[in-house]
CSV table of C-alpha atoms in Angstrom, one decimal:
chain,number,residue,atom,x,y,z
A,9,LYS,CA,0.0,0.0,0.1
A,10,SER,CA,2.8,2.4,1.1
A,11,SER,CA,4.8,2.0,-2.2
A,12,THR,CA,1.3,2.5,-4.2
A,13,PHE,CA,0.6,5.7,-2.3
A,14,ASN,CA,4.2,7.2,-2.7
A,15,ASP,CA,4.1,6.6,-6.6
A,16,GLN,CA,0.8,8.3,-6.9
A,17,TYR,CA,1.9,11.2,-4.4
A,18,LYS,CA,4.8,11.6,-6.7
A,19,SER,CA,2.9,11.8,-9.9
A,20,ASN,CA,0.7,14.4,-8.3
A,21,SER,CA,3.7,16.6,-7.0
A,22,GLU,CA,5.5,17.5,-10.3
A,23,GLU,CA,6.5,21.1,-10.4
A,24,GLN,CA,4.6,22.9,-12.7
A,25,PRO,CA,6.1,25.6,-15.3
A,26,VAL,CA,6.9,29.1,-13.9
A,27,VAL,CA,4.3,31.6,-14.8
A,28,GLU,CA,5.0,35.3,-14.7
A,29,HIS,CA,2.2,37.6,-14.2
A,30,LYS,CA,2.5,41.5,-14.4
A,31,PRO,CA,-0.4,43.3,-12.6
A,32,TYR,CA,-2.6,45.9,-14.1
A,33,ILE,CA,-1.7,49.5,-13.0
A,34,ASN,CA,-4.2,52.3,-13.2
A,35,GLU,CA,-4.5,55.6,-11.4
A,36,TYR,CA,-6.0,54.1,-8.1
A,37,ASN,CA,-3.5,51.4,-7.2
A,38,ARG,CA,-0.9,53.9,-8.3
A,39,SER,CA,-1.9,56.5,-5.8
A,40,ILE,CA,-3.2,54.0,-3.1
A,41,SER,CA,-0.6,52.6,-0.5
A,42,ASP,CA,-1.9,49.0,-0.2
A,43,THR,CA,0.2,45.9,0.9
A,44,ARG,CA,-2.2,43.3,0.5
A,45,VAL,CA,-1.5,40.3,-2.0
A,46,LEU,CA,-5.1,38.8,-2.9
A,47,ILE,CA,-4.6,35.2,-4.6
A,48,ASP,CA,-7.7,33.5,-6.0
A,49,GLY,CA,-9.0,31.0,-8.4
A,50,LEU,CA,-6.5,28.4,-7.2
A,51,LYS,CA,-6.8,24.8,-7.6
A,52,GLU,CA,-7.6,22.6,-4.6
A,53,ALA,CA,-5.4,20.6,-2.4
A,54,GLN,CA,-2.1,22.2,-3.9
A,55,MET,CA,1.1,23.9,-2.8
A,56,TYR,CA,1.6,27.2,-4.6
A,57,MET,CA,4.9,29.4,-4.2
A,58,PHE,CA,4.9,33.0,-5.4
A,59,GLN,CA,7.7,35.3,-5.7
A,60,VAL,CA,6.8,38.9,-5.5
A,61,PHE,CA,8.8,41.9,-6.4
A,62,ALA,CA,8.4,45.6,-5.5
A,63,CYS,CA,8.3,47.7,-8.7
A,64,HIS,CA,8.2,51.3,-9.5
A,65,ASN,CA,7.8,53.5,-12.7
A,66,VAL,CA,7.2,50.3,-14.7
A,67,SER,CA,5.4,52.3,-17.5
A,68,LYS,CA,8.7,54.4,-17.8
A,69,GLN,CA,11.3,52.0,-17.7
A,70,PRO,CA,12.1,48.0,-18.1
A,71,LEU,CA,11.0,45.6,-15.5
A,72,SER,CA,14.9,44.6,-14.7
A,73,ASP,CA,15.2,48.2,-14.0
A,74,ALA,CA,12.0,49.1,-12.2
A,75,CYS,CA,11.9,46.2,-9.8
A,76,SER,CA,13.8,44.9,-6.9
A,77,LEU,CA,16.2,42.0,-7.2
A,78,ASN,CA,15.2,39.9,-4.6
A,79,GLY,CA,11.7,39.0,-4.2
A,80,ILE,CA,9.4,37.9,-1.1
A,81,ILE,CA,8.6,34.3,-1.6
A,82,LEU,CA,4.9,33.3,-0.3
A,83,ALA,CA,3.9,29.9,0.0
A,84,VAL,CA,0.0,28.8,0.0
A,85,ARG,CA,-1.2,25.5,0.5
A,86,THR,CA,-4.8,25.0,-0.5
A,87,LYS,CA,-7.1,22.2,0.8
A,88,PRO,CA,-10.2,20.8,-0.8
A,89,GLY,CA,-13.1,23.3,-0.4
A,90,ASP,CA,-10.8,26.6,-0.5
């Protein structure tokens, strides 16, 4: 039983490709200081890791210049029903 469970767990825990999201910036979130991060639409019973970077002046310069070099890593574990 244990071997079968471990094999099934390994196949379900394969690392997914990295997806990069650039937030939509408008006058509201450009002028409001808000440090909340909202994550929704996640699949059930999975572990997600997000790397969040602080950026400024993204409309005037490339992301490599506008964003911090080191991001904050957030780990989110969902469970059935989340």
